[in-house]
PDB file of C-alpha atoms in Angstrom:
ATOM      1  CA  UNK A   1      54.959 -19.646 -62.962  1.00 60.00           C
ATOM      2  CA  UNK A   2      53.250 -22.030 -65.276  1.00 83.00           C
ATOM      3  CA  UNK A   3      54.607 -25.523 -65.902  1.00 85.00           C
ATOM      4  CA  UNK A   4      56.450 -24.607 -69.090  1.00 88.00           C
ATOM      5  CA  UNK A   5      58.214 -21.642 -67.479  1.00 87.00           C
ATOM      6  CA  UNK A   6      59.258 -23.806 -64.532  1.00 90.00           C
ATOM      7  CA  UNK A   7      60.631 -26.481 -66.883  1.00 89.00           C
ATOM      8  CA  UNK A   8      62.519 -23.831 -68.877  1.00 90.00           C
ATOM      9  CA  UNK A   9      64.016 -22.341 -65.706  1.00 91.00           C
ATOM     10  CA  UNK A  10      65.076 -25.786 -64.489  1.00 94.00           C
ATOM     11  CA  UNK A  11      66.710 -26.599 -67.822  1.00 95.00           C
ATOM     12  CA  UNK A  12      68.602 -23.289 -67.852  1.00 94.00           C
ATOM     13  CA  UNK A  13      69.750 -23.892 -64.283  1.00 93.00           C
ATOM     14  CA  UNK A  14      70.857 -27.455 -65.075  1.00 95.00           C
ATOM     15  CA  UNK A  15      72.825 -26.243 -68.121  1.00 96.00           C
ATOM     16  CA  UNK A  16      74.476 -23.422 -66.169  1.00 94.00           C
ATOM     17  CA  UNK A  17      75.228 -25.780 -63.267  1.00 92.00           C
ATOM     18  CA  UNK A  18      76.892 -28.241 -65.628  1.00 95.00           C
ATOM     19  CA  UNK A  19      78.887 -25.385 -67.150  1.00 93.00           C
ATOM     20  CA  UNK A  20      80.038 -24.190 -63.706  1.00 89.00           C
ATOM     21  CA  UNK A  21      81.325 -27.662 -62.894  1.00 90.00           C
ATOM     22  CA  UNK A  22      83.102 -28.055 -66.240  1.00 93.00           C
ATOM     23  CA  UNK A  23      84.505 -24.514 -66.164  1.00 89.00           C
ATOM     24  CA  UNK A  24      85.920 -25.271 -62.728  1.00 86.00           C
ATOM     25  CA  UNK A  25      87.609 -28.417 -64.000  1.00 89.00           C
ATOM     26  CA  UNK A  26      88.703 -27.444 -67.508  1.00 88.00           C
ATOM     27  CA  UNK A  27      88.476 -23.676 -67.746  1.00 87.00           C
ATOM     28  CA  UNK A  28      85.822 -21.523 -69.322  1.00 87.00           C
ATOM     29  CA  UNK A  29      87.297 -21.137 -72.800  1.00 86.00           C
ATOM     30  CA  UNK A  30      88.331 -24.819 -72.991  1.00 89.00           C
ATOM     31  CA  UNK A  31      84.839 -26.169 -72.248  1.00 93.00           C
ATOM     32  CA  UNK A  32      82.818 -27.055 -75.338  1.00 94.00           C
ATOM     33  CA  UNK A  33      79.063 -26.748 -75.801  1.00 94.00           C
ATOM     34  CA  UNK A  34      78.952 -30.491 -76.471  1.00 96.00           C
ATOM     35  CA  UNK A  35      80.564 -31.183 -73.081  1.00 97.00           C
ATOM     36  CA  UNK A  36      78.106 -28.863 -71.360  1.00 96.00           C
ATOM     37  CA  UNK A  37      75.180 -30.536 -73.128  1.00 96.00           C
ATOM     38  CA  UNK A  38      76.366 -34.013 -72.141  1.00 97.00           C
ATOM     39  CA  UNK A  39      76.911 -33.000 -68.513  1.00 96.00           C
ATOM     40  CA  UNK A  40      73.482 -31.331 -68.361  1.00 96.00           C
ATOM     41  CA  UNK A  41      71.741 -34.295 -69.999  1.00 96.00           C
ATOM     42  CA  UNK A  42      70.415 -32.250 -72.919  1.00 96.00           C
ATOM     43  CA  UNK A  43      71.346 -31.973 -76.566  1.00 95.00           C
ATOM     44  CA  UNK A  44      73.595 -29.284 -77.978  1.00 95.00           C
ATOM     45  CA  UNK A  45      70.690 -27.481 -79.647  1.00 95.00           C
ATOM     46  CA  UNK A  46      69.036 -27.063 -76.234  1.00 96.00           C
ATOM     47  CA  UNK A  47      72.180 -25.462 -74.835  1.00 96.00           C
ATOM     48  CA  UNK A  48      72.324 -23.061 -77.796  1.00 94.00           C
ATOM     49  CA  UNK A  49      68.629 -22.252 -77.507  1.00 95.00           C
ATOM     50  CA  UNK A  50      69.058 -21.203 -73.877  1.00 96.00           C
ATOM     51  CA  UNK A  51      72.544 -19.724 -74.183  1.00 95.00           C
ATOM     52  CA  UNK A  52      73.407 -18.814 -77.781  1.00 95.00           C
ATOM     53  CA  UNK A  53      76.723 -17.222 -76.794  1.00 92.00           C
ATOM     54  CA  UNK A  54      79.270 -17.560 -74.016  1.00 89.00           C
ATOM     55  CA  UNK A  55      78.508 -13.965 -73.003  1.00 87.00           C
ATOM     56  CA  UNK A  56      75.020 -15.149 -72.035  1.00 91.00           C
ATOM     57  CA  UNK A  57      76.148 -18.341 -70.305  1.00 92.00           C
ATOM     58  CA  UNK A  58      78.801 -16.742 -68.077  1.00 87.00           C
ATOM     59  CA  UNK A  59      76.354 -14.502 -66.153  1.00 86.00           C
ATOM     60  CA  UNK A  60      74.127 -17.535 -65.510  1.00 88.00           C
ATOM     61  CA  UNK A  61      77.176 -19.414 -64.213  1.00 86.00           C
ATOM     62  CA  UNK A  62      78.097 -16.419 -62.075  1.00 81.00           C
ATOM     63  CA  UNK A  63      74.618 -16.415 -60.523  1.00 80.00           C
ATOM     64  CA  UNK A  64      75.090 -20.064 -59.538  1.00 81.00           C
ATOM     65  CA  UNK A  65      78.566 -19.357 -58.167  1.00 76.00           C
ATOM     66  CA  UNK A  66      77.199 -16.346 -56.255  1.00 73.00           C
ATOM     67  CA  UNK A  67      74.445 -18.535 -54.815  1.00 74.00           C
ATOM     68  CA  UNK A  68      77.187 -20.815 -53.487  1.00 69.00           C
ATOM     69  CA  UNK A  69      79.223 -17.880 -52.216  1.00 68.00           C
ATOM     70  CA  UNK A  70      76.184 -16.178 -50.715  1.00 62.00           C
ATOM     71  CA  UNK A  71      77.844 -12.946 -49.565  1.00 64.00           C
ATOM     72  CA  UNK A  72      75.336 -10.850 -47.606  1.00 67.00           C
ATOM     73  CA  UNK A  73      74.008  -7.528 -48.859  1.00 69.00           C
ATOM     74  CA  UNK A  74      75.597  -4.501 -47.143  1.00 68.00           C
ATOM     75  CA  UNK A  75      72.386  -3.724 -45.194  1.00 75.00           C
ATOM     76  CA  UNK A  76      72.216  -7.296 -43.870  1.00 79.00           C
ATOM     77  CA  UNK A  77      75.881  -7.123 -43.043  1.00 77.00           C
ATOM     78  CA  UNK A  78      75.586  -3.904 -41.055  1.00 77.00           C
ATOM     79  CA  UNK A  79      72.818  -5.494 -38.981  1.00 83.00           C
ATOM     80  CA  UNK A  80      74.900  -8.638 -38.437  1.00 83.00           C
ATOM     81  CA  UNK A  81      77.904  -6.576 -37.352  1.00 87.00           C
ATOM     82  CA  UNK A  82      76.009  -4.186 -35.066  1.00 87.00           C
ATOM     83  CA  UNK A  83      76.902  -6.161 -31.933  1.00 91.00           C
ATOM     84  CA  UNK A  84      80.662  -5.928 -32.502  1.00 91.00           C
ATOM     85  CA  UNK A  85      82.567  -3.205 -30.644  1.00 90.00           C
ATOM     86  CA  UNK A  86      84.957  -1.864 -33.281  1.00 91.00           C
ATOM     87  CA  UNK A  87      86.076  -1.911 -36.899  1.00 92.00           C
ATOM     88  CA  UNK A  88      88.747  -4.535 -36.173  1.00 94.00           C
ATOM     89  CA  UNK A  89      86.215  -7.017 -34.818  1.00 94.00           C
ATOM     90  CA  UNK A  90      83.800  -6.260 -37.663  1.00 94.00           C
ATOM     91  CA  UNK A  91      86.516  -6.722 -40.279  1.00 94.00           C
ATOM     92  CA  UNK A  92      87.653  -9.954 -38.665  1.00 94.00           C
ATOM     93  CA  UNK A  93      84.125 -11.340 -38.905  1.00 92.00           C
ATOM     94  CA  UNK A  94      83.986 -10.286 -42.543  1.00 90.00           C
ATOM     95  CA  UNK A  95      87.311 -11.989 -43.206  1.00 93.00           C
ATOM     96  CA  UNK A  96      86.069 -15.244 -41.721  1.00 92.00           C
ATOM     97  CA  UNK A  97      82.701 -15.107 -43.488  1.00 86.00           C
ATOM     98  CA  UNK A  98      84.131 -14.095 -46.859  1.00 87.00           C
ATOM     99  CA  UNK A  99      86.837 -16.794 -46.710  1.00 90.00           C
ATOM    100  CA  UNK A 100      84.137 -19.396 -46.030  1.00 88.00           C
ATOM    101  CA  UNK A 101      82.038 -18.032 -48.891  1.00 83.00           C
ATOM    102  CA  UNK A 102      84.978 -17.918 -51.286  1.00 84.00           C
ATOM    103  CA  UNK A 103      85.965 -21.456 -50.360  1.00 85.00           C
ATOM    104  CA  UNK A 104      82.490 -22.699 -51.390  1.00 82.00           C
ATOM    105  CA  UNK A 105      82.825 -21.112 -54.834  1.00 80.00           C
ATOM    106  CA  UNK A 106      86.610 -21.346 -55.172  1.00 82.00           C
ATOM    107  CA  UNK A 107      86.812 -23.662 -58.175  1.00 83.00           C
ATOM    108  CA  UNK A 108      84.664 -21.504 -60.432  1.00 82.00           C
ATOM    109  CA  UNK A 109      86.100 -18.248 -59.077  1.00 84.00           C
ATOM    110  CA  UNK A 110      89.625 -19.527 -59.858  1.00 85.00           C
ATOM    111  CA  UNK A 111      88.568 -20.310 -63.421  1.00 84.00           C
ATOM    112  CA  UNK A 112      87.009 -16.855 -63.724  1.00 84.00           C
ATOM    113  CA  UNK A 113      90.184 -15.179 -62.435  1.00 85.00           C
ATOM    114  CA  UNK A 114      92.377 -17.109 -64.870  1.00 85.00           C
ATOM    115  CA  UNK A 115      90.232 -16.221 -67.866  1.00 83.00           C
ATOM    116  CA  UNK A 116      89.071 -12.696 -67.120  1.00 80.00           C
ATOM    117  CA  UNK A 117      91.300 -11.319 -69.881  1.00 82.00           C
ATOM    118  CA  UNK A 118      89.949 -13.813 -72.421  1.00 80.00           C
ATOM    119  CA  UNK A 119      86.198 -13.441 -71.958  1.00 76.00           C
ATOM    120  CA  UNK A 120      84.775  -9.935 -71.355  1.00 78.00           C
ATOM    121  CA  UNK A 121      81.751 -11.197 -69.433  1.00 78.00           C
ATOM    122  CA  UNK A 122      84.108 -13.051 -67.074  1.00 79.00           C
ATOM    123  CA  UNK A 123      85.991  -9.804 -66.422  1.00 83.00           C
ATOM    124  CA  UNK A 124      82.636  -8.267 -65.416  1.00 82.00           C
ATOM    125  CA  UNK A 125      82.072 -11.107 -62.949  1.00 80.00           C
ATOM    126  CA  UNK A 126      85.528 -10.578 -61.446  1.00 83.00           C
ATOM    127  CA  UNK A 127      84.797  -6.866 -61.082  1.00 86.00           C
ATOM    128  CA  UNK A 128      81.516  -7.702 -59.345  1.00 83.00           C
ATOM    129  CA  UNK A 129      83.272  -9.980 -56.837  1.00 82.00           C
ATOM    130  CA  UNK A 130      85.837  -7.264 -56.089  1.00 86.00           C
ATOM    131  CA  UNK A 131      83.101  -4.645 -55.732  1.00 86.00           C
ATOM    132  CA  UNK A 132      81.339  -6.965 -53.291  1.00 83.00           C
ATOM    133  CA  UNK A 133      84.494  -7.298 -51.217  1.00 86.00           C
ATOM    134  CA  UNK A 134      84.875  -3.519 -51.180  1.00 89.00           C
ATOM    135  CA  UNK A 135      81.272  -3.116 -50.041  1.00 86.00           C
ATOM    136  CA  UNK A 136      81.932  -5.561 -47.206  1.00 87.00           C
ATOM    137  CA  UNK A 137      84.959  -3.564 -46.056  1.00 92.00           C
ATOM    138  CA  UNK A 138      83.057  -0.286 -46.177  1.00 89.00           C
ATOM    139  CA  UNK A 139      80.173  -1.798 -44.198  1.00 87.00           C
ATOM    140  CA  UNK A 140      82.596  -3.053 -41.560  1.00 90.00           C
ATOM    141  CA  UNK A 141      84.390   0.276 -41.264  1.00 91.00           C
ATOM    142  CA  UNK A 142      81.043   2.084 -40.841  1.00 84.00           C
ATOM    143  CA  UNK A 143      82.203   5.421 -39.465  1.00 83.00           C
ATOM    144  CA  UNK A 144      85.831   4.460 -38.824  1.00 90.00           C
ATOM    145  CA  UNK A 145      88.159   6.735 -40.761  1.00 92.00           C
ATOM    146  CA  UNK A 146      91.020   5.170 -42.699  1.00 95.00           C
ATOM    147  CA  UNK A 147      93.171   6.689 -45.415  1.00 96.00           C
ATOM    148  CA  UNK A 148      92.402   5.898 -49.033  1.00 95.00           C
ATOM    149  CA  UNK A 149      95.531   3.735 -49.232  1.00 96.00           C
ATOM    150  CA  UNK A 150      94.484   1.732 -46.180  1.00 96.00           C
ATOM    151  CA  UNK A 151      90.984   1.307 -47.592  1.00 96.00           C
ATOM    152  CA  UNK A 152      92.391  -0.026 -50.868  1.00 96.00           C
ATOM    153  CA  UNK A 153      94.726  -2.371 -48.975  1.00 96.00           C
ATOM    154  CA  UNK A 154      91.882  -3.718 -46.829  1.00 97.00           C
ATOM    155  CA  UNK A 155      89.806  -4.342 -49.955  1.00 95.00           C
ATOM    156  CA  UNK A 156      92.678  -6.284 -51.537  1.00 96.00           C
ATOM    157  CA  UNK A 157      93.171  -8.346 -48.392  1.00 96.00           C
ATOM    158  CA  UNK A 158      89.505  -9.326 -48.259  1.00 93.00           C
ATOM    159  CA  UNK A 159      89.020  -9.988 -51.981  1.00 92.00           C
ATOM    160  CA  UNK A 160      89.115 -13.530 -53.385  1.00 91.00           C
ATOM    161  CA  UNK A 161      92.475 -13.328 -55.221  1.00 92.00           C
ATOM    162  CA  UNK A 162      94.410 -12.663 -52.029  1.00 95.00           C
ATOM    163  CA  UNK A 163      92.896 -15.607 -50.165  1.00 94.00           C
ATOM    164  CA  UNK A 164      93.581 -17.762 -53.213  1.00 92.00           C
ATOM    165  CA  UNK A 165      97.204 -16.613 -53.366  1.00 94.00           C
ATOM    166  CA  UNK A 166      97.638 -17.634 -49.750  1.00 96.00           C
ATOM    167  CA  UNK A 167      96.206 -21.068 -50.581  1.00 93.00           C
ATOM    168  CA  UNK A 168      98.493 -21.328 -53.613  1.00 93.00           C
ATOM    169  CA  UNK A 169     101.443 -20.504 -51.337  1.00 97.00           C
ATOM    170  CA  UNK A 170     100.614 -23.566 -49.231  1.00 97.00           C
ATOM    171  CA  UNK A 171      98.672 -22.065 -46.362  1.00 96.00           C
ATOM    172  CA  UNK A 172      95.871 -24.494 -45.431  1.00 95.00           C
ATOM    173  CA  UNK A 173      92.321 -23.250 -46.040  1.00 91.00           C
ATOM    174  CA  UNK A 174      91.546 -23.310 -42.324  1.00 93.00           C
ATOM    175  CA  UNK A 175      94.439 -20.959 -41.563  1.00 97.00           C
ATOM    176  CA  UNK A 176      93.828 -18.444 -44.353  1.00 97.00           C
ATOM    177  CA  UNK A 177      91.245 -16.431 -42.351  1.00 97.00           C
ATOM    178  CA  UNK A 178      93.672 -16.182 -39.415  1.00 97.00           C
ATOM    179  CA  UNK A 179      96.442 -14.838 -41.648  1.00 98.00           C
ATOM    180  CA  UNK A 180      94.168 -12.293 -43.323  1.00 98.00           C
ATOM    181  CA  UNK A 181      92.621 -11.206 -40.010  1.00 97.00           C
ATOM    182  CA  UNK A 182      96.106 -10.613 -38.586  1.00 97.00           C
ATOM    183  CA  UNK A 183      97.047  -8.472 -41.597  1.00 97.00           C
ATOM    184  CA  UNK A 184      93.787  -6.525 -41.395  1.00 97.00           C
ATOM    185  CA  UNK A 185      94.409  -5.767 -37.719  1.00 96.00           C
ATOM    186  CA  UNK A 186      97.957  -4.594 -38.587  1.00 96.00           C
ATOM    187  CA  UNK A 187      96.584  -2.187 -41.201  1.00 97.00           C
ATOM    188  CA  UNK A 188      94.112  -0.779 -38.661  1.00 96.00           C
ATOM    189  CA  UNK A 189      96.822  -0.473 -36.001  1.00 95.00           C
ATOM    190  CA  UNK A 190      99.040   1.476 -38.400  1.00 94.00           C
ATOM    191  CA  UNK A 191      96.114   3.761 -39.192  1.00 93.00           C
ATOM    192  CA  UNK A 192      95.576   4.467 -35.497  1.00 90.00           C
ATOM    193  CA  UNK A 193      99.255   5.396 -35.057  1.00 87.00           C
ATOM    194  CA  UNK A 194      99.069   8.010 -37.824  1.00 80.00           C
TER     195      UNK A 194
END
């Protein structure tokens, strides 16, 4: 990249990073362009030049949140899980890794969940997070048959909203993976009995 392209990319990243922080604190719809500009150290016209509409800013924010979350691609995940003996152990590892990832991006993900009905591009981000959780479950099952209902239940258990609901219910962050792992193992045990 030439110097101008690098400077442009840095400015866009700084604006999106400021927006992620403000969205986490105030909400996506409640955050003004002026607040984003001030937090990014640029003027409002610069924010508009890089992100003329919220629908363009939200995906940039999602990329930053996903960088923080850093869920592995399914191929990487299969390789990382290859040493584990069964679907239960693989799913437990996924639970622990995904909870850690979600915790890193929790503030912005919470804002996105709250406002998914208000901003269409936020709904797309939420769908992408859920699809990622489903891909993780499928990678962990890798050859283990479960019913469609059990598959859907496992996907719900591993997705961000469930871990957040446990936190909202007062379960400490450090215990959330244990609770989810126990539930995942119960689902698999019921599947084996059928």
